[in-house]
PDB file of C-alpha atoms in Angstrom:
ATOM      1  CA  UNK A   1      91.557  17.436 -25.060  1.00 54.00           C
ATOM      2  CA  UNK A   2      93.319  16.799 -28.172  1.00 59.00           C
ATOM      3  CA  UNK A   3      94.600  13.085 -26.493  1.00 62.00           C
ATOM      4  CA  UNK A   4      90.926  12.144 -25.922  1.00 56.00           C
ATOM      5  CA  UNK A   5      89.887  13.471 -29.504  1.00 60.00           C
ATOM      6  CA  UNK A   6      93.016  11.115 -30.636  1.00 65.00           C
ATOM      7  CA  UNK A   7      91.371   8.030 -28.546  1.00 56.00           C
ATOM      8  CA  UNK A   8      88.231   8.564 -30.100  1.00 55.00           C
ATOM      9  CA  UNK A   9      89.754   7.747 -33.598  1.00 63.00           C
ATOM     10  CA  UNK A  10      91.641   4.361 -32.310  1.00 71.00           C
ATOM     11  CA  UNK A  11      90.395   0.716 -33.172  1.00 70.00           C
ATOM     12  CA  UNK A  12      90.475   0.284 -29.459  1.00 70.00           C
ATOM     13  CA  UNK A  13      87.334   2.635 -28.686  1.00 60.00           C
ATOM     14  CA  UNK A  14      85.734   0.885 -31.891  1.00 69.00           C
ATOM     15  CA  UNK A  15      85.773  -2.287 -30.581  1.00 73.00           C
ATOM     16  CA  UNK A  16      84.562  -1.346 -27.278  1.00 76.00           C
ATOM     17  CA  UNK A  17      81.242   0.124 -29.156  1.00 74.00           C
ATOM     18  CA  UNK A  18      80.615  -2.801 -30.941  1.00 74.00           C
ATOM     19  CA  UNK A  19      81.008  -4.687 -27.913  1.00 77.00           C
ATOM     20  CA  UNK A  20      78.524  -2.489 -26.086  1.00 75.00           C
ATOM     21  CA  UNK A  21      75.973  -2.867 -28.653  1.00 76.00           C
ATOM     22  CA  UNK A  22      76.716  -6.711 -29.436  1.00 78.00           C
ATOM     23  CA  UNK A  23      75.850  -6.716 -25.088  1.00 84.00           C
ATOM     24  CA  UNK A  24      72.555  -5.064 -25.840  1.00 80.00           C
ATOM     25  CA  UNK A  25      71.090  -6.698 -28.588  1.00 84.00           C
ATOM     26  CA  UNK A  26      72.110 -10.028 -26.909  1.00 79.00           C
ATOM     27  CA  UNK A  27      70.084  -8.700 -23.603  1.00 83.00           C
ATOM     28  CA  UNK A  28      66.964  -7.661 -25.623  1.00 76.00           C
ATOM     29  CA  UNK A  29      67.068 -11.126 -27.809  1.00 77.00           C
ATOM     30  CA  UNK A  30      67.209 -13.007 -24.477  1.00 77.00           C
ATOM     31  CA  UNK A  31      64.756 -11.393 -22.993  1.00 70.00           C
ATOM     32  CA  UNK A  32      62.336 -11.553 -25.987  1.00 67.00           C
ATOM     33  CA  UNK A  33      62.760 -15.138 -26.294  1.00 64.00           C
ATOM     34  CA  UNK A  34      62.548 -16.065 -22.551  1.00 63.00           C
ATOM     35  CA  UNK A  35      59.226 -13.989 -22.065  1.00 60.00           C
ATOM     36  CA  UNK A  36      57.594 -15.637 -25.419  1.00 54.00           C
ATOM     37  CA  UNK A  37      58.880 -19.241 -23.792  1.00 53.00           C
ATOM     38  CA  UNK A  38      57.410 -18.205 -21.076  1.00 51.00           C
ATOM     39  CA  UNK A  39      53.942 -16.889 -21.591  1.00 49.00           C
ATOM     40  CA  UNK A  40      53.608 -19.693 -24.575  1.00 50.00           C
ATOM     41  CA  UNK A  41      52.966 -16.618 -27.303  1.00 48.00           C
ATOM     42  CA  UNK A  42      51.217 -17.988 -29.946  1.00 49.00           C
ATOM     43  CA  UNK A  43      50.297 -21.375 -28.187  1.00 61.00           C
ATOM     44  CA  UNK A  44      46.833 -20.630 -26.492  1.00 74.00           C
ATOM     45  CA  UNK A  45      44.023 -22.552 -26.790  1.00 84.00           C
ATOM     46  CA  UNK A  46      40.891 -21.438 -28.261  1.00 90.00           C
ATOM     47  CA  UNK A  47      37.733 -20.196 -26.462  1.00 91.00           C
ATOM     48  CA  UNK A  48      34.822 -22.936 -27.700  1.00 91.00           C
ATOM     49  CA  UNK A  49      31.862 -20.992 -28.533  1.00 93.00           C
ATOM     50  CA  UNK A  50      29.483 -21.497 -25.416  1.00 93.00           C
ATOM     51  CA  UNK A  51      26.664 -19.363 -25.978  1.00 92.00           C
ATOM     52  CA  UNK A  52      22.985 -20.650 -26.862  1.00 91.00           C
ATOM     53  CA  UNK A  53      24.144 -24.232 -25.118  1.00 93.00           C
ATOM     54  CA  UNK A  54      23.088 -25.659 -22.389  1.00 93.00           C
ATOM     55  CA  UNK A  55      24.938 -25.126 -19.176  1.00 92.00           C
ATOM     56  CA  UNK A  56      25.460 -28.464 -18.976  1.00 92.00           C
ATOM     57  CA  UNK A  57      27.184 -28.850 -22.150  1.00 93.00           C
ATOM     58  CA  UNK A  58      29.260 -26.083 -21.388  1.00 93.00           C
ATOM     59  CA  UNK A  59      30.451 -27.148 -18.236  1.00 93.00           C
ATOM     60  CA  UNK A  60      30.925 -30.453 -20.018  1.00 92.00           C
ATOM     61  CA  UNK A  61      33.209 -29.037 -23.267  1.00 92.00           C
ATOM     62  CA  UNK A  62      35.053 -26.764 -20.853  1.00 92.00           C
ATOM     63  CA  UNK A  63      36.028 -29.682 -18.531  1.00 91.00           C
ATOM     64  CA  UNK A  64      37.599 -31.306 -21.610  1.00 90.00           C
ATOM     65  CA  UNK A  65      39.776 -28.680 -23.382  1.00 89.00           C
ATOM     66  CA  UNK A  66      41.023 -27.692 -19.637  1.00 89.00           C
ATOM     67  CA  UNK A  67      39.494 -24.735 -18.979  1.00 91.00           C
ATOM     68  CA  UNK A  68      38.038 -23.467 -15.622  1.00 93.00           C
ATOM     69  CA  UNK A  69      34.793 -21.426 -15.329  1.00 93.00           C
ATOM     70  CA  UNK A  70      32.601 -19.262 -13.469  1.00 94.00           C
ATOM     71  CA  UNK A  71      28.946 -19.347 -13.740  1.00 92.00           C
ATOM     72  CA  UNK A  72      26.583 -16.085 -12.459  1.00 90.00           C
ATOM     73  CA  UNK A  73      22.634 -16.305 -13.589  1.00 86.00           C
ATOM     74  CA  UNK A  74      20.144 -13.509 -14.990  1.00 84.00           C
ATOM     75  CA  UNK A  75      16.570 -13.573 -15.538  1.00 81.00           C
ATOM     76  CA  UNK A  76      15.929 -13.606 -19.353  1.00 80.00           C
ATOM     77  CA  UNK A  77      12.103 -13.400 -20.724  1.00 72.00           C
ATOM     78  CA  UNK A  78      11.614 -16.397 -23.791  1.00 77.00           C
ATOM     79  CA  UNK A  79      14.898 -17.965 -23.292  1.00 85.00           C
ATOM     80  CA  UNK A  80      14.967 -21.132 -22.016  1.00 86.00           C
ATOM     81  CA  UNK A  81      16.423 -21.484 -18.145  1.00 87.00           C
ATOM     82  CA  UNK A  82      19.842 -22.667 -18.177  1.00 90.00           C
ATOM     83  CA  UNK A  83      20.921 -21.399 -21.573  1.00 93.00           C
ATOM     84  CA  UNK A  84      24.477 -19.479 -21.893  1.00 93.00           C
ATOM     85  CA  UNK A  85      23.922 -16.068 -23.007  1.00 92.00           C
ATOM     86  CA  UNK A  86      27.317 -14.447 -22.363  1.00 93.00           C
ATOM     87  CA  UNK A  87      30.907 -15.873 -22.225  1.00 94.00           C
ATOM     88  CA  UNK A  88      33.909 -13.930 -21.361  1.00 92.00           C
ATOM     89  CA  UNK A  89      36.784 -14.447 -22.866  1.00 90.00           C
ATOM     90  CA  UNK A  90      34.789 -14.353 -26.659  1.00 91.00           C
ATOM     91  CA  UNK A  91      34.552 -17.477 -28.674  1.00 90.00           C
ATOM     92  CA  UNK A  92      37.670 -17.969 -30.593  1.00 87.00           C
ATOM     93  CA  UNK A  93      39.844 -16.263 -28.104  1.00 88.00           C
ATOM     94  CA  UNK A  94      43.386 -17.789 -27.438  1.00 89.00           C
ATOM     95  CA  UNK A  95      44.351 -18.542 -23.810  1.00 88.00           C
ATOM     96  CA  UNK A  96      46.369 -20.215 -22.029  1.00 83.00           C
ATOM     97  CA  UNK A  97      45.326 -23.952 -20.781  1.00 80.00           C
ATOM     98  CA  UNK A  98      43.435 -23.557 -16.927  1.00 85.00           C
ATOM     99  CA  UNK A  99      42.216 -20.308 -18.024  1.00 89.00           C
ATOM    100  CA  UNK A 100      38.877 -19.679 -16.308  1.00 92.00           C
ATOM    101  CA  UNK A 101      36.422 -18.851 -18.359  1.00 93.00           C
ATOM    102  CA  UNK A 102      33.069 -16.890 -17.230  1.00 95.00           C
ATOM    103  CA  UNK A 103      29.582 -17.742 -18.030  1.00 94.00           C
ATOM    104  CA  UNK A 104      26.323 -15.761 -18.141  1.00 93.00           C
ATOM    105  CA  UNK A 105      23.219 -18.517 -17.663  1.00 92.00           C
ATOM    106  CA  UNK A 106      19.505 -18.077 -17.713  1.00 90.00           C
ATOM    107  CA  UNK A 107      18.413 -18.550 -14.165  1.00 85.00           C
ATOM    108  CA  UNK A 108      15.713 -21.291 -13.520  1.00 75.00           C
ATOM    109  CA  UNK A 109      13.516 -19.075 -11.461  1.00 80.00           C
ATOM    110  CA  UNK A 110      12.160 -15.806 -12.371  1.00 79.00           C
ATOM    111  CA  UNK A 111      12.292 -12.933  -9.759  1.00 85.00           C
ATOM    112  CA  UNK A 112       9.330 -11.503  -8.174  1.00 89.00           C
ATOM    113  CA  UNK A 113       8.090  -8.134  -8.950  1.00 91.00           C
ATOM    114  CA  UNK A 114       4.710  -6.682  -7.428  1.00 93.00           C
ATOM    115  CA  UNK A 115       2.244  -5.574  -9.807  1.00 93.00           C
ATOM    116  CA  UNK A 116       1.322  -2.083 -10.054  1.00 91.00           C
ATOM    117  CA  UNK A 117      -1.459  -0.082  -9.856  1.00 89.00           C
ATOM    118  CA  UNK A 118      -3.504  -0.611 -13.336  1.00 87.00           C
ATOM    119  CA  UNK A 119      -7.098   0.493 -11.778  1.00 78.00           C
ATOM    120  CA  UNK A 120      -6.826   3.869 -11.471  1.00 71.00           C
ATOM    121  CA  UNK A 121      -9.609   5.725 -13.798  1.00 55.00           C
ATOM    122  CA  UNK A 122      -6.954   7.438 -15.900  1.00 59.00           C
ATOM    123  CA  UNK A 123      -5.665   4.030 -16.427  1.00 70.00           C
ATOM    124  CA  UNK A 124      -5.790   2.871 -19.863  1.00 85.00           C
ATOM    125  CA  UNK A 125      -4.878   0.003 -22.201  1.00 90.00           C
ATOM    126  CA  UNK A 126      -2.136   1.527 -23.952  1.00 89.00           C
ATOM    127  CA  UNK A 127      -0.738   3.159 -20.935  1.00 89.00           C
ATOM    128  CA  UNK A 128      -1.078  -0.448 -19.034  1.00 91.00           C
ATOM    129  CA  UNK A 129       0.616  -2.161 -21.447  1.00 92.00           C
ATOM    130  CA  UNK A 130       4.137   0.033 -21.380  1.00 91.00           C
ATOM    131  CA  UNK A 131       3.223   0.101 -17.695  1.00 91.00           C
ATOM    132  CA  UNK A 132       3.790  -3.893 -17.362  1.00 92.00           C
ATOM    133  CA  UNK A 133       6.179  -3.845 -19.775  1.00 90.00           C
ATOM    134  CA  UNK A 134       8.523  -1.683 -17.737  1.00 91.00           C
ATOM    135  CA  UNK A 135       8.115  -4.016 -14.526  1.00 90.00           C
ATOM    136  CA  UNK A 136       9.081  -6.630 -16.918  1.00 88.00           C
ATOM    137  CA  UNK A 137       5.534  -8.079 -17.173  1.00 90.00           C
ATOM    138  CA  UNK A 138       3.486  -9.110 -20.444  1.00 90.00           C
ATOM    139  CA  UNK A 139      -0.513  -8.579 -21.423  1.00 92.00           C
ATOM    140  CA  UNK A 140      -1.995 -11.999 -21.890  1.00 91.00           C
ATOM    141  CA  UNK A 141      -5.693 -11.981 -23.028  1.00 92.00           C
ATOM    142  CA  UNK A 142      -8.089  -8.945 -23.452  1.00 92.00           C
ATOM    143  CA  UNK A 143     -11.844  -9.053 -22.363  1.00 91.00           C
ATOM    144  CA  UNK A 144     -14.428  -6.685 -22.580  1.00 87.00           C
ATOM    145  CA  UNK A 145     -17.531  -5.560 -20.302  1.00 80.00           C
ATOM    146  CA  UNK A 146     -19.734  -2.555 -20.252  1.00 73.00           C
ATOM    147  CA  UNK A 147     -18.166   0.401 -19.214  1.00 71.00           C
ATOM    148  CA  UNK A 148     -18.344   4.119 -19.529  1.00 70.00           C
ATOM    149  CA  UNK A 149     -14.732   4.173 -20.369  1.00 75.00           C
ATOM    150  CA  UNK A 150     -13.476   2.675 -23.648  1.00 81.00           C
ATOM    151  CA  UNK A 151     -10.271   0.616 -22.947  1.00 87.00           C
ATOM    152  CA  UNK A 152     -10.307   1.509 -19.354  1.00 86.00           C
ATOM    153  CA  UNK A 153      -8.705  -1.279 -16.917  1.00 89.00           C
ATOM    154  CA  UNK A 154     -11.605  -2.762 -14.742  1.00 87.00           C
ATOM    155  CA  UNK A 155      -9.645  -6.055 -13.773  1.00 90.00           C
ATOM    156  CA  UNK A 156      -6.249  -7.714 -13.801  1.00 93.00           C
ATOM    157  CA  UNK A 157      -6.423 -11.135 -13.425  1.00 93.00           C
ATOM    158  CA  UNK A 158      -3.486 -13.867 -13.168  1.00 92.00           C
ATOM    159  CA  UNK A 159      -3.771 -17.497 -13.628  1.00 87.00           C
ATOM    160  CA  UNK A 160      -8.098 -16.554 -13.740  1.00 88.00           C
ATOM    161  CA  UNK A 161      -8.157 -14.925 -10.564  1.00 91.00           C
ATOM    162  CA  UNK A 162      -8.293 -11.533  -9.734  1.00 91.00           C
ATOM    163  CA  UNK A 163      -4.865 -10.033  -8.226  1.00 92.00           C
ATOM    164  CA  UNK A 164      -4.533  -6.560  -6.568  1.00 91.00           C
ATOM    165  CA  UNK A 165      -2.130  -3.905  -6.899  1.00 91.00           C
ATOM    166  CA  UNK A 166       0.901  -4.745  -4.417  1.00 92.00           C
ATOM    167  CA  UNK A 167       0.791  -9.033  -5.332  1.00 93.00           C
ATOM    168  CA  UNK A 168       3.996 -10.406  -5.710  1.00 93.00           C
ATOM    169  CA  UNK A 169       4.120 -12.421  -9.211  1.00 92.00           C
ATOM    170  CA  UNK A 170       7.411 -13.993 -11.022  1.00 88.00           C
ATOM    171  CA  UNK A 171       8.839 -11.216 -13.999  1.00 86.00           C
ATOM    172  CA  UNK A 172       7.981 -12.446 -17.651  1.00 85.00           C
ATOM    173  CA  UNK A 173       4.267 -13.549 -16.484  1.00 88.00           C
ATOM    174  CA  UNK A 174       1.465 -13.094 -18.361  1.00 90.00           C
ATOM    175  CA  UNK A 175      -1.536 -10.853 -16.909  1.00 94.00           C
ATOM    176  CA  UNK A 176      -5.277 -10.972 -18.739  1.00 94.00           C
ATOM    177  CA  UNK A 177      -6.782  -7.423 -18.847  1.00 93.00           C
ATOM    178  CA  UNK A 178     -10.468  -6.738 -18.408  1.00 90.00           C
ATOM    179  CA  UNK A 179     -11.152  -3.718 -20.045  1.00 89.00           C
ATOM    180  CA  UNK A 180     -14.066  -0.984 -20.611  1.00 83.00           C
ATOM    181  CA  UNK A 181     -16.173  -1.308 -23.951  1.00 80.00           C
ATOM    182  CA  UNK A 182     -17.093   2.050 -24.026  1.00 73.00           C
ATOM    183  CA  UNK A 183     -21.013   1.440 -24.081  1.00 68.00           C
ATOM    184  CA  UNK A 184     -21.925   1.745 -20.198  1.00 63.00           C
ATOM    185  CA  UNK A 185     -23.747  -0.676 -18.049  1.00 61.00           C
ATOM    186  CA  UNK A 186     -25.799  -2.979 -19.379  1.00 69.00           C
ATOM    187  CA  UNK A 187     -27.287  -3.773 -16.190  1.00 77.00           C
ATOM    188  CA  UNK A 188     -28.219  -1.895 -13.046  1.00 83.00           C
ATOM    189  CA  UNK A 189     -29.011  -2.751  -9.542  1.00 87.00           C
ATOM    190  CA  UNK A 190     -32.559  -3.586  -8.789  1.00 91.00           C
ATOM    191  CA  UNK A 191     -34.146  -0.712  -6.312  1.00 92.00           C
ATOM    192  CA  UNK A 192     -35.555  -1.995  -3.003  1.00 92.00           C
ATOM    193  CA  UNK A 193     -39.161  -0.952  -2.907  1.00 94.00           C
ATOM    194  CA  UNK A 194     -41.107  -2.105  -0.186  1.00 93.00           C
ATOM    195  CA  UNK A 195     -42.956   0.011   1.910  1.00 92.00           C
ATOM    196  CA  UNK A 196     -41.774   3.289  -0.661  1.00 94.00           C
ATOM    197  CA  UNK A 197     -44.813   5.986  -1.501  1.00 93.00           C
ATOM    198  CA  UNK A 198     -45.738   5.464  -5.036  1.00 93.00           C
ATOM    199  CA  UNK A 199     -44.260   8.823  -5.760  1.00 91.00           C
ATOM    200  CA  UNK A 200     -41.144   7.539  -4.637  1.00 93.00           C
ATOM    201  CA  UNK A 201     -40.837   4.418  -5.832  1.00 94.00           C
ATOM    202  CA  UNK A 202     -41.604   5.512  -9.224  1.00 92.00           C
ATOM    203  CA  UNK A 203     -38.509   7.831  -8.781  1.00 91.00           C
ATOM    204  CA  UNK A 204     -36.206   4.874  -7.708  1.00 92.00           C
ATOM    205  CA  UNK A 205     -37.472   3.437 -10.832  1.00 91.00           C
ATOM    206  CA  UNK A 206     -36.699   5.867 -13.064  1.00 87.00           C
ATOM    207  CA  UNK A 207     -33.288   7.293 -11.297  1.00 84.00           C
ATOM    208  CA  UNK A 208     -31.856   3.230 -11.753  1.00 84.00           C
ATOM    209  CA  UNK A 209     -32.664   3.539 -15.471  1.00 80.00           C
ATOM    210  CA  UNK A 210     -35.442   0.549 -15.365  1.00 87.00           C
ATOM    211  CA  UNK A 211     -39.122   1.481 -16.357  1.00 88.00           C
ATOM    212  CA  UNK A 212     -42.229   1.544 -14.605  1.00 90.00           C
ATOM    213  CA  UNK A 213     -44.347  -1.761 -15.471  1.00 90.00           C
ATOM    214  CA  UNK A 214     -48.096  -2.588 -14.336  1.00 92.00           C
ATOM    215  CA  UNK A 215     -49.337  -1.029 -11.118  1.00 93.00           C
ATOM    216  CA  UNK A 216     -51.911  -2.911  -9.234  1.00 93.00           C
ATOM    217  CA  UNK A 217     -54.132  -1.019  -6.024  1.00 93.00           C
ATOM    218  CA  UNK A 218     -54.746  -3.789  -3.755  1.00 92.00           C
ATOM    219  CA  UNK A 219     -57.439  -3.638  -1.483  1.00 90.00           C
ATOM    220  CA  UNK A 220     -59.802  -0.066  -0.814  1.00 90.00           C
ATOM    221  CA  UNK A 221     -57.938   2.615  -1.839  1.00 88.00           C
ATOM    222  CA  UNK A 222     -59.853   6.013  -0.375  1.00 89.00           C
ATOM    223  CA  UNK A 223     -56.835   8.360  -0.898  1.00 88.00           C
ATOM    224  CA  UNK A 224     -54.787   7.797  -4.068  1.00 85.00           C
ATOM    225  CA  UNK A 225     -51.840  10.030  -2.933  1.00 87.00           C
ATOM    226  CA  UNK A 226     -51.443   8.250   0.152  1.00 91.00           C
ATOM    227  CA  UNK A 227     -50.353   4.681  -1.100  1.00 94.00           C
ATOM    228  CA  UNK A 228     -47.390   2.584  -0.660  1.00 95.00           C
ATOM    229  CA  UNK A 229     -45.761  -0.571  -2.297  1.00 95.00           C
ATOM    230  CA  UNK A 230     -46.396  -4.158  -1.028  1.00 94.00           C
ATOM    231  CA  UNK A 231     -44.858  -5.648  -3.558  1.00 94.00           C
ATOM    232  CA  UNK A 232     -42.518  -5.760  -6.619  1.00 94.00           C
ATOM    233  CA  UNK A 233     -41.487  -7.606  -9.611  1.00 92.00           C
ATOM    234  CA  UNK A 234     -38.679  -8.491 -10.392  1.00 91.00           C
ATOM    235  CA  UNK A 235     -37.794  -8.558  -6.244  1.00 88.00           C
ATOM    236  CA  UNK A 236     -34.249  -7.532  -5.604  1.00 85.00           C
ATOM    237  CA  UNK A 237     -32.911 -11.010  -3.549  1.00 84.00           C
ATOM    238  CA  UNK A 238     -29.690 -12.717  -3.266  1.00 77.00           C
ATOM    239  CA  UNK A 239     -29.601 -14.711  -6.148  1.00 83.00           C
ATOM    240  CA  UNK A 240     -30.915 -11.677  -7.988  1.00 84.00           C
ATOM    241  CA  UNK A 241     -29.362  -7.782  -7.538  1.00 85.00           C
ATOM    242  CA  UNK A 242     -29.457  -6.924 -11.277  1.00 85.00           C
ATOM    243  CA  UNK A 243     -31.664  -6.188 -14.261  1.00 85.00           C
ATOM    244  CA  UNK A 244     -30.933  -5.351 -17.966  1.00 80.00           C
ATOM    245  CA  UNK A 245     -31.449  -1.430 -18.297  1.00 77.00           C
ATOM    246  CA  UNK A 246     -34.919  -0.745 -19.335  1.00 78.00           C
ATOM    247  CA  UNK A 247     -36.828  -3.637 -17.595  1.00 86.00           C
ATOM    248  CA  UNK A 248     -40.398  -3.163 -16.551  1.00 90.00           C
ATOM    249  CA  UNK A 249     -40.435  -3.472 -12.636  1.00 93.00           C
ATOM    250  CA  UNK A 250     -44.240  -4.041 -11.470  1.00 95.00           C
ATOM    251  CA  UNK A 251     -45.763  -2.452  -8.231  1.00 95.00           C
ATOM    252  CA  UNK A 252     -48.956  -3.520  -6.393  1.00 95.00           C
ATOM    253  CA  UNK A 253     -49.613  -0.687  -3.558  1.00 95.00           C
ATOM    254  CA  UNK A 254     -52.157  -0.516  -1.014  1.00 94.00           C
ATOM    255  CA  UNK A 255     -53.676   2.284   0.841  1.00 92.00           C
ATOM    256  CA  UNK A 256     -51.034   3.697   3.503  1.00 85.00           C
ATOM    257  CA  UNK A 257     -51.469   4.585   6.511  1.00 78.00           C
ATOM    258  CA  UNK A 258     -53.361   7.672   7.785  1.00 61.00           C
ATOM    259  CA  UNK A 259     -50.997  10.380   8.723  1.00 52.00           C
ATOM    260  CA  UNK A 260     -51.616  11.836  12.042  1.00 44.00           C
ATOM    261  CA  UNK A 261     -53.200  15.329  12.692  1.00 41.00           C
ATOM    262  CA  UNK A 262     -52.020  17.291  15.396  1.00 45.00           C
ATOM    263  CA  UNK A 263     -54.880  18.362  17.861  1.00 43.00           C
ATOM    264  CA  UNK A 264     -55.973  21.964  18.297  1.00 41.00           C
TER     265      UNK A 264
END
């Protein structure tokens, strides 16, 4: 023990130390040096800023400074198709030359969504509008007609015709709203009155929210509670179902017919 306490004190096992740790150090240095050589630390290129051009002009200034890329698409609302919105490495980013970088474009056609149901009587404007929103859709124009219900959706209409719930259109379009004003109908249908009891047609009258005009008895008239309408004015028709609320609609009745009396 006391020989090997002895050796520890000798130049011998100094210089054998210092020649271990001379070893090491020259290992790590090598190594450090080699691997920076290698990997060209400090040497990279930097990452042109690529988002907002064109994908063309990307590709383009890519091409040049010897980069590689990868391009995917997404559909973006108000941004024009083709633009770069993402790049990955960021702009400014060091890399090595052949370095592929990856690109985010705008995609030239927008995906089709189906429109939901907007129609429903609890279906409102405000309610619509975060309704579209959420299937990535947008309220165009506004128009109003007489309805019970303020604001209520009556139509959707794209490109000026009428779509239904279920129709395929591209995300981001524009859909025109026609909506309740609140004040009801301002016109109702026209009653068919022909061969009606005056009793009866009066009622129609009435009931459809018109008002009961000139009546004229055509012909002898022997039992005043037994007549019927020959004729109207306004005549419901084909080019004419509908009258402003409140219209006069004129009868001319004649005598009906006897009714029959069963025999004793």
């Amino acid at each position: 023990m006391s020989n090997f306490w002895a050796y520890l004190k000798t130049r011998q096992f100094r210089n054998t130390i210092l020649l271990v740790v001379a070893t090491v150090i020259s290992i790590v240095l090598i190594a450090f040096f080699s691997l920076s050589s290698y990997t060209r630390h400090g040497q990279g290129i930097p990452v042109p800023k690529l988002k907002g051009l064109n994908v063309d002009k990307a590709m383009s200034l890519l091409t040049e400074q010897g980069f590689n890329y990868k391009i995917d698409s997404v559909y973006v609302p108000d941004i024009a198709p083709g633009t770069i919105v993402e790049q990955d490495p960021d702009a400014g980013t060091n890399v090595k030359e052949n370095r592929t970088i990856y690109l985010t474009m705008v995609t030239q056609l927008a995906p089709n969504v189906s429109l939901p149901d907007l129609t429903t009587d609890q279906s409102i404007y405000r309610e619509a509008v975060a309704t579209l929103s959420n299937y990535g859709l947008k309220v165009g124009d506004t128009t109003y007609r007489s309805d019970i219900a303020r604001d209520r959706v009556l139509e959707v209409r794209f490109g000026g015709q009428i779509i239904k719930p279920g129709t395929k259109i591209p995300k981001g379009s524009k859909l025109d709203l026609v909506l309740g004003n609140g004040e009801g109908a301002s016109e109702v249908e026209i009653p068919e009155l022909l061969n009606l009891d005056l009793d009866a047609a009066k009622f129609s009258i009435r009931g459809a929210g018109l008002t009961i005009g000139t009546i004229t008895y055509e012909g002898s008239i022997t039992d005043s509670t037994n007549v019927v309408v020959v004729s109207q004015s306004p005549m419901r028709s084909d080019s004419l179902s509908k009258a402003s609320i409140g219209t006069r609609i004129n009868l001319t009745v004649s005598q009906g017919k006897a009714s029959d009396v069963p025999a004793n």
